[in-house]
Coordinates of C-alpha atoms in Angstrom, one line a residue:
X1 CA 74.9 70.4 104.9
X2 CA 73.5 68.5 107.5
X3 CA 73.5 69.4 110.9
X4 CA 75.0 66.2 111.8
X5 CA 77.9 66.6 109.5
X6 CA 78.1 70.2 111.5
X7 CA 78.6 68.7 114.3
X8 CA 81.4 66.1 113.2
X9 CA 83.2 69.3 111.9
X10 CA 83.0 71.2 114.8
X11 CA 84.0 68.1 117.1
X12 CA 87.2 67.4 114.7
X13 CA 88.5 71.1 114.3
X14 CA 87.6 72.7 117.2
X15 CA 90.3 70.9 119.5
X16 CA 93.2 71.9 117.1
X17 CA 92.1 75.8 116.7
X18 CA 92.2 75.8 121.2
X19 CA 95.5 75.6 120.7
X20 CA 95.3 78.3 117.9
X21 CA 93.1 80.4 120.1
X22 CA 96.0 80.2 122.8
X23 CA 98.7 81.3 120.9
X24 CA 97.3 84.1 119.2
X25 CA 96.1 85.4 122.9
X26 CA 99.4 85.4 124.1
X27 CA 100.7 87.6 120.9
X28 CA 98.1 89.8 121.5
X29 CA 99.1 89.9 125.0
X30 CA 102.8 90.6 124.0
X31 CA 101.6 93.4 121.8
X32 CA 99.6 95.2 124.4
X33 CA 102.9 95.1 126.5
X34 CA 100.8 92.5 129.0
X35 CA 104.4 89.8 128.8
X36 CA 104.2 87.6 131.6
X37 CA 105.6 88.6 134.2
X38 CA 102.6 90.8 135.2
X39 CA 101.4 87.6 136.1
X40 CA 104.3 85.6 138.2
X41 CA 102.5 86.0 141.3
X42 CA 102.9 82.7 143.4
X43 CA 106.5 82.6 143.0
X44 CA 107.0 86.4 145.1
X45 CA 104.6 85.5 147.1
X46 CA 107.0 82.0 147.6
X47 CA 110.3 84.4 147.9
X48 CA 108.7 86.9 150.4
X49 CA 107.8 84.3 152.8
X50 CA 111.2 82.8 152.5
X51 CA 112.9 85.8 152.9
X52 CA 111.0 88.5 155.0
X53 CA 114.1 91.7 153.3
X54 CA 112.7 90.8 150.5
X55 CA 109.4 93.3 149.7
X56 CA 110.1 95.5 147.1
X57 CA 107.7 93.1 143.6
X58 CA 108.2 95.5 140.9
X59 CA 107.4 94.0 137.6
X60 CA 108.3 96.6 134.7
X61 CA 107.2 95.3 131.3
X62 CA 108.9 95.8 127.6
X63 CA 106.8 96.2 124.4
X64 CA 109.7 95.1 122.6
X65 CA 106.9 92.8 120.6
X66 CA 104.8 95.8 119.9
X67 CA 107.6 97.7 118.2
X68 CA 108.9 95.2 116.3
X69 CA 105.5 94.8 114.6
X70 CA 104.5 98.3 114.5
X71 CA 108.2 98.6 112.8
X72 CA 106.8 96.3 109.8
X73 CA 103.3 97.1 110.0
X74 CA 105.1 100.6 109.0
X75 CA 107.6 99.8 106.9
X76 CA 105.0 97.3 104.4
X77 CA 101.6 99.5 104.4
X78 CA 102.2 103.0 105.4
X79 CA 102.1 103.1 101.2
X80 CA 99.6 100.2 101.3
X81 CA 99.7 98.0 97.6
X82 CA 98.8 99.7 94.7
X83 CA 96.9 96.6 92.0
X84 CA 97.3 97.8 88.2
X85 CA 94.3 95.8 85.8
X86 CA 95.3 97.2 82.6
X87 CA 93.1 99.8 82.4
X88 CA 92.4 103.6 83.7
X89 CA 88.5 102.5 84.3
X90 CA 89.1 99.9 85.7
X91 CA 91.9 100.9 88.2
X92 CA 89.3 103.6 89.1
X93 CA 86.4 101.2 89.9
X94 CA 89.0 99.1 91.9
X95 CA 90.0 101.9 94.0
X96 CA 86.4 103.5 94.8
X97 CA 85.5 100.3 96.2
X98 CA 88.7 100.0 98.4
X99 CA 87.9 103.3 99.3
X100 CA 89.4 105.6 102.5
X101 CA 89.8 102.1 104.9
X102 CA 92.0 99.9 102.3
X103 CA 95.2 101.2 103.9
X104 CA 93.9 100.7 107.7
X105 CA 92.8 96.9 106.3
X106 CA 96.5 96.4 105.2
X107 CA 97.6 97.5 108.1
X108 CA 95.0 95.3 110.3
X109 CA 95.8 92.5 108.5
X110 CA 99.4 92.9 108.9
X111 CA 99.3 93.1 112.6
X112 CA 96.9 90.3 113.2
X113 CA 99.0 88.0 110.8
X114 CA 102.2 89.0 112.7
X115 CA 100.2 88.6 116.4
X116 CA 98.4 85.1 115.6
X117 CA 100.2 83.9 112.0
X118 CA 97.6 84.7 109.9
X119 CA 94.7 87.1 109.2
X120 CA 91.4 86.9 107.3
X121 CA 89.0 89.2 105.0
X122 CA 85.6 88.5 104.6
X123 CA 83.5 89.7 101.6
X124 CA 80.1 89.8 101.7
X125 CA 76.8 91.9 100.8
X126 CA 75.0 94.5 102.6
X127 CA 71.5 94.8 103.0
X128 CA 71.7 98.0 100.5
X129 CA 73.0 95.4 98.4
X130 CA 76.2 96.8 98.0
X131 CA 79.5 94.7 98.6
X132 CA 81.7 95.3 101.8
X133 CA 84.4 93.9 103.4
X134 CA 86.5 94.0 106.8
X135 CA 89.2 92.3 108.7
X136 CA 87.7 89.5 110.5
X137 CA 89.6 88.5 114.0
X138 CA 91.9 85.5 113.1
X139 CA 90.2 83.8 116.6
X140 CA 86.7 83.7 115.5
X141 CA 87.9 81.6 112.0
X142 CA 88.1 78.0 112.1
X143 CA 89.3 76.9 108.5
X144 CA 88.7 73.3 106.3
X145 CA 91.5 72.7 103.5
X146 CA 91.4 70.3 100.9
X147 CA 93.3 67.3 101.3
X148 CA 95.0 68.6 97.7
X149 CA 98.6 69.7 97.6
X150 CA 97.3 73.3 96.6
X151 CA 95.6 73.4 100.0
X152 CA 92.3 75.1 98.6
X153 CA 89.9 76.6 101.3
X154 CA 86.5 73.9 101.2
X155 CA 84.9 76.1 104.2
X156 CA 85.2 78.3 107.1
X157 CA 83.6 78.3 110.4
X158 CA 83.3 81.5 112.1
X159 CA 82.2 81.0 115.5
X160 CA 81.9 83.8 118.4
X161 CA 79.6 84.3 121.2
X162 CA 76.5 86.7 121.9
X163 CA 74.3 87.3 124.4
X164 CA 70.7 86.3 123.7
X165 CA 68.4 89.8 124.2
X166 CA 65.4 87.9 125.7
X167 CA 67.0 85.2 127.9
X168 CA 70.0 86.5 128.7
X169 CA 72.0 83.1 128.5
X170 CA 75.5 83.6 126.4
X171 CA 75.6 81.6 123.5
X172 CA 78.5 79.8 120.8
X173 CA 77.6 80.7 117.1
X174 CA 78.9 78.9 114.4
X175 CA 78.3 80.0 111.2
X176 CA 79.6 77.7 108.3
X177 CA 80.6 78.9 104.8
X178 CA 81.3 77.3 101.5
X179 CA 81.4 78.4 98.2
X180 CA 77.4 78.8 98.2
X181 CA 76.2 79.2 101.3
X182 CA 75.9 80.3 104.8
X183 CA 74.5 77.9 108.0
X184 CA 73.8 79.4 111.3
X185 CA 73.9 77.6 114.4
X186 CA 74.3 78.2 118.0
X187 CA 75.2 76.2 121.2
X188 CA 74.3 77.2 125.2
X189 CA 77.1 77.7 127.1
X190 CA 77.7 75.1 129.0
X191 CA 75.9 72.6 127.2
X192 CA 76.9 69.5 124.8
X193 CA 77.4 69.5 121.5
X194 CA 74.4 67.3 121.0
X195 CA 72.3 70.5 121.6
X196 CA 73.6 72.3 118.9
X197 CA 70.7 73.7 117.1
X198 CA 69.7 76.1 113.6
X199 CA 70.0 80.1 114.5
X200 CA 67.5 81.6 112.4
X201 CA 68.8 85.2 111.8
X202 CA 68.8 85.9 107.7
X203 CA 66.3 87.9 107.2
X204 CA 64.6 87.4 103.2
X205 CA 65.4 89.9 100.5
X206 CA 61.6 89.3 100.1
X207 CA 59.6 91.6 101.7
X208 CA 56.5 89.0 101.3
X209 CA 58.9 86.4 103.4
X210 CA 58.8 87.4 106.8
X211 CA 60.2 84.6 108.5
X212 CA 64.1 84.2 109.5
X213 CA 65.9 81.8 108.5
X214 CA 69.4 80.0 109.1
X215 CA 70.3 79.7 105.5
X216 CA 71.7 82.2 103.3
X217 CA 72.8 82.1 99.7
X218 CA 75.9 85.0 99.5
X219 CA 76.1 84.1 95.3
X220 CA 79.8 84.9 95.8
X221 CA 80.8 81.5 93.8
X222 CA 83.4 80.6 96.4
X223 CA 84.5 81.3 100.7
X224 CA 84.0 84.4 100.9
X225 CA 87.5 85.0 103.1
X226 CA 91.0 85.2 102.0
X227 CA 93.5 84.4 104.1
X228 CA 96.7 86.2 104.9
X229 CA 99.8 84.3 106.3
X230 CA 102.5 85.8 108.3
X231 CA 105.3 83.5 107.0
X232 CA 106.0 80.1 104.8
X233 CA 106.0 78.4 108.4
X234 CA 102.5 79.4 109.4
X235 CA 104.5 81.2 112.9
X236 CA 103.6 84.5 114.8
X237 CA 106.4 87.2 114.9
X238 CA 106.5 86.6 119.2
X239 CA 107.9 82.9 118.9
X240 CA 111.1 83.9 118.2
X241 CA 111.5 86.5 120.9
X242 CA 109.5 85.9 123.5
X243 CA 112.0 84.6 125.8
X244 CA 114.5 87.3 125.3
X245 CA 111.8 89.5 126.0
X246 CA 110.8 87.6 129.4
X247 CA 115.0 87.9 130.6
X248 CA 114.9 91.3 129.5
X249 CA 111.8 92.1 131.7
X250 CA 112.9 89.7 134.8
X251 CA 116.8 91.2 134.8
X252 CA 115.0 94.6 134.7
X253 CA 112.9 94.3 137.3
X254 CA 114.8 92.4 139.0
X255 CA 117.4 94.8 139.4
X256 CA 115.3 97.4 140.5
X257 CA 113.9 95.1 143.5
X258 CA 117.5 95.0 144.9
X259 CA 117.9 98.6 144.9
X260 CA 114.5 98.9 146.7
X261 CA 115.4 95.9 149.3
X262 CA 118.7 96.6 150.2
X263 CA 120.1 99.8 151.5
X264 CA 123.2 101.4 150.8
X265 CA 124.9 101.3 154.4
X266 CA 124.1 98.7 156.8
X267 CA 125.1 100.0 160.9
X268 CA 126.8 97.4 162.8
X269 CA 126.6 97.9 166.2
X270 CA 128.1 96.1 169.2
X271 CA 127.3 97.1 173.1
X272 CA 125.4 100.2 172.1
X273 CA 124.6 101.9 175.6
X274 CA 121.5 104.0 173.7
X275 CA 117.7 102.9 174.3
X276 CA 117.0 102.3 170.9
X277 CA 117.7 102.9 167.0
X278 CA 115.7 106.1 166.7
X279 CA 117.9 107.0 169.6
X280 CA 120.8 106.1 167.8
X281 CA 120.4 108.1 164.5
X282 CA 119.3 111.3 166.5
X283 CA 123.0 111.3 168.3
X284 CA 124.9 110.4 164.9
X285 CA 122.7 113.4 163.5
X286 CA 123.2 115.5 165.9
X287 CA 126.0 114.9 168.0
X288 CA 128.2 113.4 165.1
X289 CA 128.8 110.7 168.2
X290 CA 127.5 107.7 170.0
X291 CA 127.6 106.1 173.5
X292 CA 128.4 102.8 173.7
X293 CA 128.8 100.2 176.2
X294 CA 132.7 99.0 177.3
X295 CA 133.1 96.0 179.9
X296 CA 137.1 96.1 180.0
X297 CA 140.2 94.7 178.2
X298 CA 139.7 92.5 175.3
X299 CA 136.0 94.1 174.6
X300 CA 134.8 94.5 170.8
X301 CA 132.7 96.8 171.9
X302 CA 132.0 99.6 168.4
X303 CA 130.1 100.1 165.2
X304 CA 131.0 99.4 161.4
X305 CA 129.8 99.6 158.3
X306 CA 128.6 96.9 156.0
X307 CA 127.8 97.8 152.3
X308 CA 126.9 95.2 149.8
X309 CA 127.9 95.9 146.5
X310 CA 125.1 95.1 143.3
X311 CA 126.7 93.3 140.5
X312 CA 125.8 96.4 137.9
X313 CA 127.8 95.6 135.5
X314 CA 127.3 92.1 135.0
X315 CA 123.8 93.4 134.6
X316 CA 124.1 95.9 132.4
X317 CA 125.9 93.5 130.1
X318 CA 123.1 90.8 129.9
X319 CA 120.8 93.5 128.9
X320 CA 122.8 95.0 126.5
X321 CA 123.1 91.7 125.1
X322 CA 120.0 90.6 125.5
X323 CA 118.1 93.9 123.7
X324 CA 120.9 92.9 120.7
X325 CA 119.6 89.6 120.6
X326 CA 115.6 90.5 120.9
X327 CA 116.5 93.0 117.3
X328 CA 118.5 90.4 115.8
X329 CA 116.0 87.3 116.1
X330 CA 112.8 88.9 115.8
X331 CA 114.3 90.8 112.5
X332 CA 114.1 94.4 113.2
X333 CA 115.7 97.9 113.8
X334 CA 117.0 99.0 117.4
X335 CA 115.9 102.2 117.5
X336 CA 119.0 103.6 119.6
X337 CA 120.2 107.0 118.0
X338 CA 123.8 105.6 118.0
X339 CA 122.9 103.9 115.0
X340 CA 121.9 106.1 112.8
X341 CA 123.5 109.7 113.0
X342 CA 124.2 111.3 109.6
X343 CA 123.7 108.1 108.0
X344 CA 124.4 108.1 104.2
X345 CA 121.8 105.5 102.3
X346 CA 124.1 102.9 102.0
X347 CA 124.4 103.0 105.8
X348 CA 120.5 103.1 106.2
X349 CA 119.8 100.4 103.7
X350 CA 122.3 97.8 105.7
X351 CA 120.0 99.0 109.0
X352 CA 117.1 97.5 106.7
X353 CA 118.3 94.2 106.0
X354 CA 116.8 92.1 108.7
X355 CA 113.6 94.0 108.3
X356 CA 113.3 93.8 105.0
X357 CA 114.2 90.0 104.8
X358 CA 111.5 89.5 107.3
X359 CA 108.8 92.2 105.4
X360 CA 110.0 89.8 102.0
X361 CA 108.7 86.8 103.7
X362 CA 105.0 88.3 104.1
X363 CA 104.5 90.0 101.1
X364 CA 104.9 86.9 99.4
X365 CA 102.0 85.6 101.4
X366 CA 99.9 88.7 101.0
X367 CA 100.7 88.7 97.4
X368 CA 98.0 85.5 96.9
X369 CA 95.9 86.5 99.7
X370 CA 95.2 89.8 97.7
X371 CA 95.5 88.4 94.4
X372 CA 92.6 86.4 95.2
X373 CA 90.7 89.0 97.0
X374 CA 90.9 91.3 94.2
X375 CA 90.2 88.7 91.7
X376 CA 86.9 88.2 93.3
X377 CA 85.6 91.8 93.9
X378 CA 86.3 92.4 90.0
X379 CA 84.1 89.5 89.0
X380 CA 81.2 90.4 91.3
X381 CA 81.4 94.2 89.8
X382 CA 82.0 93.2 86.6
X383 CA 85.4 95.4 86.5
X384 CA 87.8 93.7 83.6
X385 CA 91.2 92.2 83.8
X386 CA 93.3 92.7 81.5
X387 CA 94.8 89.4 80.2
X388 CA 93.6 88.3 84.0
X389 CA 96.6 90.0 85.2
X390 CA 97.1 92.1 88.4
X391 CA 100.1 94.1 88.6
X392 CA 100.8 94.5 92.5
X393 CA 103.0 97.3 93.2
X394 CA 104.8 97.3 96.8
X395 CA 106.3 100.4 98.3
X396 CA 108.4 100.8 101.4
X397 CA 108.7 103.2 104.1
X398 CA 111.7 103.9 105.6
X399 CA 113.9 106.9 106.7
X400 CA 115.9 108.1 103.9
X401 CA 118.6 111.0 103.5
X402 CA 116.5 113.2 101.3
X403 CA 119.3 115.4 100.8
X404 CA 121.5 112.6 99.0
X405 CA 118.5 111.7 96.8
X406 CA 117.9 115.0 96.0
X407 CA 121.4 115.3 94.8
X408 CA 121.0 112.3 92.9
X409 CA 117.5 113.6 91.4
X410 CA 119.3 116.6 90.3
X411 CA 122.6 115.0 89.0
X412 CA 120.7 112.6 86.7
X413 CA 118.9 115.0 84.7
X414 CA 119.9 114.4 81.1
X415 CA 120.8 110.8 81.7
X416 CA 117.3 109.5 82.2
X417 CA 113.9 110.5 81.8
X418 CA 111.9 113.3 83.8
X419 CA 109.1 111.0 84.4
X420 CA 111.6 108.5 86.1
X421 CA 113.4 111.2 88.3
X422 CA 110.2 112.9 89.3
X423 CA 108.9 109.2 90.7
X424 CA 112.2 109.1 92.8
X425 CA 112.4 112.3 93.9
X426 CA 111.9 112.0 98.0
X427 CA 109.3 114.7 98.5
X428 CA 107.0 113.4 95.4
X429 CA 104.0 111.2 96.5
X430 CA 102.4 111.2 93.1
X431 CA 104.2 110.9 90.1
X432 CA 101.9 112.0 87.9
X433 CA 100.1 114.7 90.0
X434 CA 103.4 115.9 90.0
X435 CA 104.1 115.9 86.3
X436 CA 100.6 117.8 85.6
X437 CA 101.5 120.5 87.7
X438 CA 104.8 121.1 86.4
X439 CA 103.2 121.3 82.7
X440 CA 100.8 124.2 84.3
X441 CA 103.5 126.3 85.5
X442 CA 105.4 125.4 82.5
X443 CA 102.5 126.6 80.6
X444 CA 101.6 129.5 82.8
X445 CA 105.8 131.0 82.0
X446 CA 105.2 130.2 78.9
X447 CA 102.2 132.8 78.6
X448 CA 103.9 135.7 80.7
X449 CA 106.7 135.3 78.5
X450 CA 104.6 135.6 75.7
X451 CA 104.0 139.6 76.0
X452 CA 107.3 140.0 76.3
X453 CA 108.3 138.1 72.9
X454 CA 105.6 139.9 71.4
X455 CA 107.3 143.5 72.5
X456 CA 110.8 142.3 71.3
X457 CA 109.6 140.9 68.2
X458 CA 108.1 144.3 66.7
X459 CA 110.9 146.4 67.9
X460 CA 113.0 143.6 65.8
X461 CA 111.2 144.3 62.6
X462 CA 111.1 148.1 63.0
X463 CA 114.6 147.9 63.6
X464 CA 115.1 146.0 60.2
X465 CA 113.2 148.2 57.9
X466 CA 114.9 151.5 59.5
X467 CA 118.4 149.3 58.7
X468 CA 117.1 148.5 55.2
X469 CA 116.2 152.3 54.2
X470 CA 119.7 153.3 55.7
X471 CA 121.1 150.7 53.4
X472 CA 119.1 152.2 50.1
X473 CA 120.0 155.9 51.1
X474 CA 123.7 154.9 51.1
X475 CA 123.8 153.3 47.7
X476 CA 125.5 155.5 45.1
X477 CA 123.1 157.4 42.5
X478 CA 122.9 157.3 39.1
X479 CA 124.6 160.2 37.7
X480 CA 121.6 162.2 35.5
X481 CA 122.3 162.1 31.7
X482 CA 124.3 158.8 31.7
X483 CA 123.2 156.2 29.1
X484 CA 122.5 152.8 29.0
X485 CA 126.4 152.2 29.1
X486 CA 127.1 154.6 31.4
X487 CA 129.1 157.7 29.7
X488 CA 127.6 160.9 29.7
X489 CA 126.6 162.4 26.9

């Protein structure tokens, strides 16, 4: 592609993924418990010069955002997908090159999706020429869709910024994929778009080729990043609750400002005959008295009490109401121990609901992000589909009464197979490791035992043949000179 078409792209997406940019900052923000009112600082400034008793600027913040995503970050990939190709090989191939970091990539994507709407995987290969791939940061990812109505992926932009190592001067990089190649280009900081110029850094899988140079031919066959939406509305989890979150924090903190500002007994004093206030408080200390000052009849001379009175309840209310709310809309458990006690599973599947509704909505996204990831690794390593199917099994995490399944485990046996209530049971991870090493003890009794039958089995057929000559000795003789017919003669 030309360099002049680059530059057309870059001038015609780069405006709409600002805005992008913006909003996944503030999720990440919101994650990192940074909400905003760490950063309301003109309008205290504005307050304290109004009112001088005003002084106390605590600013407490909630990570209400974190734990809502952490919450389904736990609940979807603790147990990260499992993809079934229709074959033990292949299975095998498919999971050594996942390898040990597939279930931190779940859970990365997951995150990032639920932070700026969507996540992305790159593929590509390594210089040992073997294939990799890693979560790249949804920021750095400008994408170009087809005008179609299946919204295909034409290319990718994936700009960030370096440092040069001679010059010092930070630079933009743009690299732009498609389904054959890879163009390099880089932009001053600071400078026009007009400067935009090639960034040699592939370096030849010839050794004769020394040179750099800013194309590179990946042979992947198509964009070699998958994305991964959060929802059917293309929205981050933090739209939804971020301004409960910011009345939950300002309430909060608010409250605590008051009971730093204002004190809990406020001295009146009228005519007081003492020097000063330090003068004061050492006679009502140590005297349990004070002078004051009395010019005659009709003289109001004294001292009182003023108290003001917070409105706590009124607060505790909105933020009882308002931590209800933040679960409810942003689709997640509170985790306040009232709610759970000895919960039975019924009870615990009901705390689930919203969770799950909203854990529903991204797997269906993931479902074709992965589906085409894994589609693509098993075509460049050759590992066969069978009837190019994938079989994607999903697996929740959630607290569970172990004891009630247990019970259930238990009471089913005879009703259904072994294999199916060894899968269920709650402290089985894997079914069939599992079933293999109940056939090894089974098979290890069954060879202690084996002695033992042995033992009772030849005592059994002594036993017999002492019965059997007991049995001949008893029968009644023949009397001697009998014949054939039996009279004697």
């Amino acid at each position: 592609m030309e360099i002049e078409v680059i530059r057309q792209l870059i001038q015609q997406y780069t405006p709409g993924h600002t805005d992008f940019c913006l909003k996944a900052a503030k999720g990440r923000h919101y994650y990192r418990n940074q909400t905003d009112i760490l950063f309301e600082q003109s309008e205290k400034k504005h307050e304290q010069e109004e009112n001088p008793l005003r002084n106390a600027d605590n600013r407490i913040p909630f990570n209400f955002h974190g734990l809502l995503v952490n919450q389904k970050a736990s609940y979807m990939f603790t147990a990260p997908p499992i993809f079934e190709l229709g074959s033990k090989s292949a299975n095998k191939q498919l999971t050594k090159f996942l390898g040990d970091k597939y279930a931190k990539v779940c859970k990365d994507l997951c995150i990032d999706a639920s932070n700026c709407a969507m996540a992305w995987l790159h593929v590509w290969k390594a210089e040992n020429e073997e294939w990799k791939y890693a979560v790249v940061p949804a920021e750095q990812i400008i994408p170009i869709w087809t005008k179609s109505l299946e919204k295909e992926l034409a290319g990718v932009f994936r700009v960030y910024q370096e440092i040069d190592e001679v010059s010092g001067d930070l630079y933009t990089v743009y690299q732009y994929w498609n389904d054959t190649e890879c163009q390099a280009y880089r932009l001053k900081s600071g400078d026009v778009l007009e400067h935009l110029l090639p960034y040699p850094i592939f370096m030849s899988v010839d050794p004769s080729i020394a040179d750099a140079s800013e194309r590179y031919q990946h042979g992947i066959g198509e964009v070699p990043f998958f994305p991964f939406f959060n929802n059917n509305i293309d929205t981050n989890d933090l739209a939804n609750v971020k301004p409960l979150i910011d009345t939950y924090c300002k309430v909060f903190s608010g409250f605590v400002n008051d009971l730093e500002d204002i004190q809990e007994v406020i001295f009146v004093l009228t005519n007081y005959g003492g020097q000063n206030l330090r003068e004061f408080l050492q006679d009502l200390k140590d005297y349990k008295a004070i002078k004051l000052d009395n010019d005659g009849s009709g003289d109001s001379s004294g001292v009182s009490t003023l108290t003001i009175e917070l409105p706590v309840e009124a607060r505790e209310k909105l933020l009882s109401i308002t931590r209800k709310c933040i679960f409810e809309q942003g689709q997640g458990i509170d985790p306040d121990p009232q709610n759970f006690g000895n919960s039975s599973g019924v009870a615990l599947d009901f705390l689930y609901a919203l969770l799950e509704l909203k854990a529903g909505l991204q797997e269906t996204e993931f479902r074709l992000g992965f589906g085409k990831f894994i589609r693509c690794i098993c075509r460049l390593m050759n590992i066969p589909i069978q009837d190019d199917v994938i079989t994607q099994v999903w697996t929740r995490t959630s607290v569970k009464n172990d004891l009630e399944l247990s019970q259930i485990a238990q009471q089913s046996q005879g009703s259904i197979s072994k294999k199916t209530i060894i899968a269920h049971h709650p402290w089985v991870e894997n079914p069939e490791e599992e079933e293999k090493v109940m056939e090894e003890e089974e098979e290890k009794n069954m060879e202690r035992m084996d002695p033992y039958q042995q033992s009772f089995g030849q005592h059994d057929g002594e036993g017999e043949e002492a019965g059997k000559k007991d049995k001949d000795d008893k029968k009644e003789p023949i009397k001697q000179g009998a014949g054939a017919d039996g009279k004697e003669k």
